[in-house]
Amino acid sequence: MTRGRLVRASLLVAASAAGACAPSGAPSVLDPRGVGARRIEGLWWLMFWISVVVFAVVVAFLAVAYVRGHRKQTRLSEARWGGPFVVVSGIVAPSLILAGVFVVSLNDMMALSTPPQEPGLTIDIIGHDWWWEARYQGSGAVTANEIHIPTGESVRLRLTTDDVIHSFWVPQLQAKTDLIPGQVNSMWLQADEAGRYRGQCAEFCGLQHANMIFYVIADEPGKFESWLANEASEAAEPAASGAARGESVFLQSSCAGCHAVRGTEADSDLGPDLTHLARRETIASGVLDNTRSELARWIIDPQSAKPGAIMPPTELSSADLDALLDYLEGLK
Ligand code: CUA
């Protein structure tokens, strides 16, 4: 390696270290907002600094070798400390470092398996290609892709999948946990403060894996309770005549074949529960904002937003579409 390359490599490492300090609000393990994520951050920095020291030592040896390389070539067998040096730096030191990191991470993994307090709330999380279903035990509340939790409390998640392996990961709150067919996995979440924390499927699950986004929304306990009570309730009767017409469009078109609106005849669980759709900030598993125009696009031409998604296009007259949008926007 030339001196120029050595300098460039060192600069690259320094730049990555600087870039690792994520801006506030980014879905990064380096911006933890919960007790679980803080432990992972500690482990991340420990591994980072060990790597920096190892890198610095290796670079120092390379520099020495470079300088000495210009002098007389010495065979390893002729070098006085050659044999012991290879054994210590090539076998003993890496083994000790890796064993140390293994023990520390095992300790953290054990600590992360137990919540800091007994969870009062359990949510069933079901992975689908490519969206997340959330069922709140005990209340009957069902939602999708936006999972509300109360701040300052441990919440238990029971993770299952409807199809392939997915992985539930909210970097600012907890370690990732896989959703495995035929198995129930369990994890817990706890957020220190109110906020919206982005989550992501972290196991490749097909074409739209990268767009299997979700949000964990932590609310103050009082606000959470009223959200939960609303979410558990059935849909209100459509208030205006346009929305009432939209309800019949919904029930008579293909929508009702896949989606549930509790309180109506539509009760399929193939797609997300839409009983309180209008309260969600995003649709299509975090891909589109929940606005009238994006909702229209999602109904008419979902494949343009999320190619491969199971949602089929729906052909509607513009009057029917308008009425349907009125109805969906009223599902609060
Ligand atoms: Cu689900 Cu990747």
Coordinates of C-alpha atoms and ligand atoms in Angstrom, one line a residue:
M1 CA 0.0 0.0 0.0
T2 CA 1.4 3.4 -0.9
R3 CA 1.6 6.2 1.6
G4 CA -1.2 8.1 -0.3
R5 CA -3.6 5.1 -0.1
L6 CA -2.8 4.7 3.6
V7 CA -3.8 8.3 4.2
R8 CA -7.0 8.0 2.1
A9 CA -8.0 4.8 4.0
S10 CA -7.5 6.5 7.3
L11 CA -9.6 9.5 6.2
L12 CA -12.4 7.2 5.0
V13 CA -12.6 5.6 8.5
A14 CA -12.6 9.0 10.2
A15 CA -15.4 10.2 7.8
S16 CA -17.5 7.1 8.5
A17 CA -17.1 7.7 12.3
A18 CA -18.3 11.3 11.8
G19 CA -21.2 10.1 9.7
A20 CA -22.2 7.6 12.3
C21 CA -23.4 10.4 14.6
A22 CA -26.9 10.5 13.1
P23 CA -29.1 13.6 13.1
S24 CA -31.8 13.7 15.7
G25 CA -35.0 12.0 14.6
A26 CA -33.3 9.7 12.1
P27 CA -34.2 6.0 12.6
S28 CA -30.7 5.3 13.9
V29 CA -29.4 3.1 16.8
L30 CA -27.2 6.1 17.6
D31 CA -30.3 8.2 18.6
P32 CA -31.9 5.9 21.2
R33 CA -35.2 6.9 22.7
G34 CA -35.8 3.9 24.9
V35 CA -34.1 1.8 27.6
G36 CA -33.6 -1.2 25.2
A37 CA -32.0 0.9 22.4
R38 CA -29.7 2.7 24.9
R39 CA -28.1 -0.7 25.7
I40 CA -27.6 -1.4 22.0
E41 CA -26.0 2.0 21.5
G42 CA -23.5 1.3 24.3
L43 CA -22.6 -2.0 22.6
W44 CA -22.3 -0.3 19.2
W45 CA -19.8 2.3 20.6
L46 CA -17.8 -0.4 22.4
M47 CA -17.4 -2.4 19.2
F48 CA -16.7 0.8 17.2
W49 CA -13.8 1.9 19.5
I50 CA -12.4 -1.6 19.6
S51 CA -12.4 -1.6 15.8
V52 CA -10.7 1.9 15.8
V53 CA -7.9 0.6 18.1
V54 CA -7.4 -2.6 16.1
F55 CA -7.4 -0.6 12.8
A56 CA -4.8 1.9 14.2
V57 CA -2.5 -0.9 15.4
V58 CA -2.7 -2.7 12.0
V59 CA -2.0 0.6 10.2
A60 CA 1.0 1.2 12.5
F61 CA 2.4 -2.2 11.7
L62 CA 1.8 -1.6 8.0
A63 CA 3.7 1.7 8.2
V64 CA 6.6 0.0 10.0
A65 CA 6.6 -2.8 7.3
Y66 CA 6.5 -0.1 4.6
V67 CA 9.5 1.7 6.0
R68 CA 11.5 -1.4 6.7
G69 CA 10.6 -2.8 3.3
H70 CA 12.9 -0.3 1.7
R71 CA 15.8 -1.8 3.6
K72 CA 17.1 -5.4 3.3
Q73 CA 14.4 -8.1 2.9
T74 CA 14.2 -10.4 5.9
R75 CA 12.6 -13.8 5.7
L76 CA 10.0 -14.6 8.5
S77 CA 12.1 -17.7 9.5
E78 CA 15.2 -15.4 9.9
A79 CA 13.4 -12.7 11.9
R80 CA 14.1 -13.0 15.7
W81 CA 10.5 -12.4 16.9
G82 CA 8.6 -13.5 13.7
G83 CA 7.1 -16.8 15.0
P84 CA 5.8 -15.5 18.4
F85 CA 4.6 -12.2 16.7
V86 CA 2.4 -14.1 14.3
V87 CA 0.9 -16.3 17.1
V88 CA 0.2 -13.4 19.4
S89 CA -1.1 -10.9 16.9
G90 CA -2.7 -13.3 14.5
I91 CA -4.3 -15.8 16.9
V92 CA -4.2 -14.9 20.6
A93 CA -5.1 -11.2 20.4
P94 CA -8.1 -11.7 17.9
S95 CA -9.4 -14.6 20.0
L96 CA -9.3 -12.6 23.2
I97 CA -11.0 -9.6 21.6
L98 CA -13.7 -11.7 19.9
A99 CA -14.3 -13.7 23.1
G100 CA -14.6 -10.4 25.1
V101 CA -17.1 -8.9 22.6
F102 CA -19.1 -12.2 22.6
V103 CA -19.4 -12.2 26.4
V104 CA -20.5 -8.5 26.5
S105 CA -23.1 -9.0 23.7
L106 CA -24.4 -12.2 25.3
N107 CA -24.9 -10.2 28.5
D108 CA -26.7 -7.5 26.6
M109 CA -28.9 -10.0 24.8
M110 CA -29.9 -11.6 28.1
A111 CA -30.7 -8.1 29.6
L112 CA -32.8 -7.2 26.5
S113 CA -34.9 -10.4 26.8
T114 CA -36.6 -9.1 30.0
P115 CA -38.6 -5.9 30.1
P116 CA -37.7 -3.4 32.8
Q117 CA -41.3 -3.7 34.2
E118 CA -44.1 -6.3 33.7
P119 CA -46.0 -5.2 30.6
G120 CA -49.6 -4.3 31.1
L121 CA -50.4 -4.3 27.4
T122 CA -49.8 -7.0 24.8
I123 CA -50.1 -6.4 21.1
D124 CA -50.2 -9.2 18.5
I125 CA -48.1 -8.1 15.5
I126 CA -48.7 -10.1 12.3
G127 CA -46.4 -9.7 9.3
H128 CA -47.8 -9.8 5.8
D129 CA -46.3 -9.3 2.4
W130 CA -45.9 -6.2 2.7
W131 CA -47.6 -4.6 5.7
W132 CA -48.0 -5.0 9.5
E133 CA -51.2 -5.9 11.3
A134 CA -51.5 -4.9 15.0
R135 CA -54.2 -6.4 17.3
Y136 CA -54.4 -5.1 20.8
Q137 CA -55.2 -7.9 23.3
G138 CA -58.2 -7.3 25.6
S139 CA -59.6 -4.3 23.8
G140 CA -60.5 -5.6 20.3
A141 CA -58.6 -2.7 18.7
V142 CA -57.1 -3.5 15.3
T143 CA -54.9 -1.3 13.2
A144 CA -52.1 -1.5 10.6
N145 CA -48.7 -0.1 10.1
E146 CA -49.0 2.6 12.9
I147 CA -48.6 1.0 16.3
H148 CA -49.5 3.3 19.2
I149 CA -47.9 2.6 22.6
P150 CA -48.0 4.5 25.9
T151 CA -44.8 6.3 27.0
G152 CA -42.8 5.1 30.0
E153 CA -44.4 1.6 30.0
S154 CA -43.1 -1.7 28.8
V155 CA -45.4 -3.2 26.1
R156 CA -45.2 -6.8 25.1
L157 CA -45.3 -7.8 21.4
R158 CA -46.3 -11.3 20.2
L159 CA -44.8 -11.6 16.7
T160 CA -46.2 -14.0 14.1
T161 CA -46.3 -14.1 10.3
D162 CA -49.0 -14.8 7.8
D163 CA -46.5 -15.8 5.0
V164 CA -42.7 -15.6 4.9
I165 CA -40.1 -14.5 7.5
H166 CA -40.1 -10.8 8.3
S167 CA -38.2 -8.9 11.0
F168 CA -39.6 -6.2 13.3
W169 CA -37.1 -3.4 13.9
V170 CA -37.5 0.1 15.4
P171 CA -33.8 1.2 15.7
Q172 CA -34.6 4.0 18.2
L173 CA -36.4 1.7 20.6
Q174 CA -35.3 -2.0 20.5
A175 CA -33.3 -4.7 18.8
K176 CA -34.8 -6.5 15.9
T177 CA -36.8 -9.7 16.3
D178 CA -37.8 -12.1 13.4
L179 CA -41.3 -13.2 12.6
I180 CA -41.1 -16.8 11.7
P181 CA -43.8 -19.1 10.1
G182 CA -45.3 -21.5 12.6
Q183 CA -43.7 -19.8 15.6
V184 CA -44.6 -17.1 18.1
N185 CA -41.7 -14.8 19.0
S186 CA -41.9 -12.3 21.8
M187 CA -40.2 -8.9 22.4
W188 CA -41.0 -5.7 24.3
L189 CA -40.9 -2.0 23.5
Q190 CA -40.6 1.0 25.8
A191 CA -40.3 4.6 24.7
D192 CA -39.1 7.3 27.1
E193 CA -40.9 10.2 25.4
A194 CA -43.8 10.9 23.1
G195 CA -42.8 10.7 19.4
R196 CA -43.1 8.9 16.1
Y197 CA -40.4 6.2 15.6
R198 CA -39.9 4.7 12.2
G199 CA -39.6 1.0 11.9
Q200 CA -38.6 -1.2 9.0
C201 CA -38.8 -4.9 8.1
A202 CA -35.3 -6.1 8.5
E203 CA -35.4 -9.5 6.8
F204 CA -35.6 -9.7 3.0
C205 CA -39.2 -10.8 2.2
G206 CA -39.7 -10.1 -1.5
L207 CA -40.1 -7.3 -4.0
Q208 CA -41.4 -4.7 -1.6
H209 CA -39.3 -5.6 1.5
A210 CA -37.8 -2.1 1.5
N211 CA -41.3 -0.6 1.5
M212 CA -42.5 -2.7 4.5
I213 CA -42.3 0.4 6.7
F214 CA -44.2 1.1 9.9
Y215 CA -44.3 3.6 12.7
V216 CA -44.4 3.2 16.5
I217 CA -46.2 6.2 17.9
A218 CA -45.6 6.8 21.6
D219 CA -48.3 8.9 23.2
E220 CA -48.6 10.1 26.8
P221 CA -50.7 7.4 28.7
G222 CA -53.9 9.5 28.8
K223 CA -53.7 10.3 25.1
F224 CA -52.9 6.6 24.4
E225 CA -56.0 5.4 26.4
S226 CA -58.3 7.6 24.4
W227 CA -56.7 6.5 21.1
L228 CA -57.1 2.9 22.2
A229 CA -60.8 3.4 23.1
N230 CA -61.5 5.0 19.8
E231 CA -59.6 2.3 17.9
A232 CA -61.5 -0.4 19.7
S233 CA -64.9 1.1 18.8
E234 CA -66.9 0.3 15.6
A235 CA -67.0 2.7 12.7
A236 CA -69.5 5.5 13.1
E237 CA -72.4 5.7 10.6
P238 CA -71.5 7.9 7.6
A239 CA -72.5 11.5 8.5
A240 CA -73.3 12.9 5.0
S241 CA -75.1 11.5 2.0
G242 CA -71.9 11.4 -0.1
A243 CA -70.2 9.3 2.5
A244 CA -73.3 7.0 2.8
R245 CA -73.1 6.4 -0.9
G246 CA -69.4 5.8 -0.5
E247 CA -70.2 3.1 2.1
S248 CA -72.3 1.2 -0.4
V249 CA -69.6 1.6 -3.0
F250 CA -67.2 0.1 -0.5
L251 CA -69.4 -2.8 0.4
Q252 CA -70.4 -3.6 -3.2
S253 CA -67.0 -3.3 -4.8
S254 CA -63.9 -5.5 -4.3
C255 CA -62.8 -3.4 -1.3
A256 CA -65.0 -5.4 1.1
G257 CA -63.5 -8.7 -0.2
C258 CA -60.2 -8.0 1.6
H259 CA -60.7 -5.2 4.2
A260 CA -62.7 -5.0 7.4
V261 CA -64.7 -2.0 8.6
R262 CA -65.9 -3.1 12.0
G263 CA -69.6 -2.3 12.4
T264 CA -70.4 -3.2 8.7
E265 CA -70.6 -6.4 6.8
A266 CA -67.0 -6.0 5.7
D267 CA -65.0 -8.3 7.9
S268 CA -62.1 -9.8 5.9
D269 CA -58.7 -9.8 7.3
L270 CA -56.8 -10.3 4.0
G271 CA -55.8 -6.6 4.0
P272 CA -55.5 -3.9 6.6
D273 CA -58.5 -3.1 8.9
L274 CA -59.9 0.2 7.8
T275 CA -62.3 0.9 10.7
H276 CA -60.3 4.1 11.7
L277 CA -58.3 4.6 8.5
A278 CA -58.6 8.4 8.5
R279 CA -56.7 8.6 11.8
R280 CA -53.6 7.1 10.2
E281 CA -50.9 9.4 8.8
T282 CA -49.8 7.0 6.1
I283 CA -51.1 4.3 3.8
A284 CA -49.6 1.4 1.9
S285 CA -47.3 0.5 4.9
G286 CA -45.7 3.9 5.2
V287 CA -45.2 4.4 1.4
L288 CA -47.8 7.2 0.8
D289 CA -49.2 10.0 3.0
N290 CA -52.8 9.5 3.9
T291 CA -54.2 12.4 1.8
R292 CA -57.2 12.3 -0.5
S293 CA -55.1 12.3 -3.7
E294 CA -52.7 9.6 -2.5
L295 CA -55.7 7.5 -1.3
A296 CA -57.3 7.9 -4.7
R297 CA -54.1 6.8 -6.4
W298 CA -53.8 3.8 -4.1
I299 CA -57.3 2.7 -4.9
I300 CA -57.1 3.1 -8.7
D301 CA -53.5 2.2 -9.4
P302 CA -51.8 0.6 -6.4
Q303 CA -49.2 -1.0 -8.5
S304 CA -47.7 2.4 -9.5
A305 CA -46.9 3.1 -5.9
K306 CA -46.0 -0.4 -4.8
P307 CA -45.4 -2.9 -7.6
G308 CA -46.1 -6.5 -6.6
A309 CA -48.5 -5.5 -3.7
I310 CA -51.5 -7.8 -3.4
M311 CA -53.9 -4.8 -3.6
P312 CA -55.5 -5.0 -7.1
P313 CA -56.6 -1.9 -9.0
T314 CA -60.2 -0.9 -8.6
E315 CA -62.2 0.5 -11.5
L316 CA -64.7 3.1 -10.4
S317 CA -66.6 6.0 -12.0
S318 CA -65.3 9.4 -10.8
A319 CA -68.5 9.9 -8.9
D320 CA -68.2 6.6 -7.1
L321 CA -64.5 7.2 -6.4
D322 CA -65.4 10.6 -4.9
A323 CA -68.1 9.1 -2.7
L324 CA -65.7 6.3 -1.6
L325 CA -63.1 8.8 -0.7
D326 CA -65.7 10.8 1.4
Y327 CA -66.6 7.6 3.2
L328 CA -62.9 6.6 3.9
E329 CA -62.0 10.1 5.0
G330 CA -64.8 9.9 7.5
L331 CA -63.5 6.7 9.2
K332 CA -62.0 8.5 12.2
Ligands
CUA1 CU1 -41.1 -8.1 5.4 CU2 -38.9 -7.7 4.6

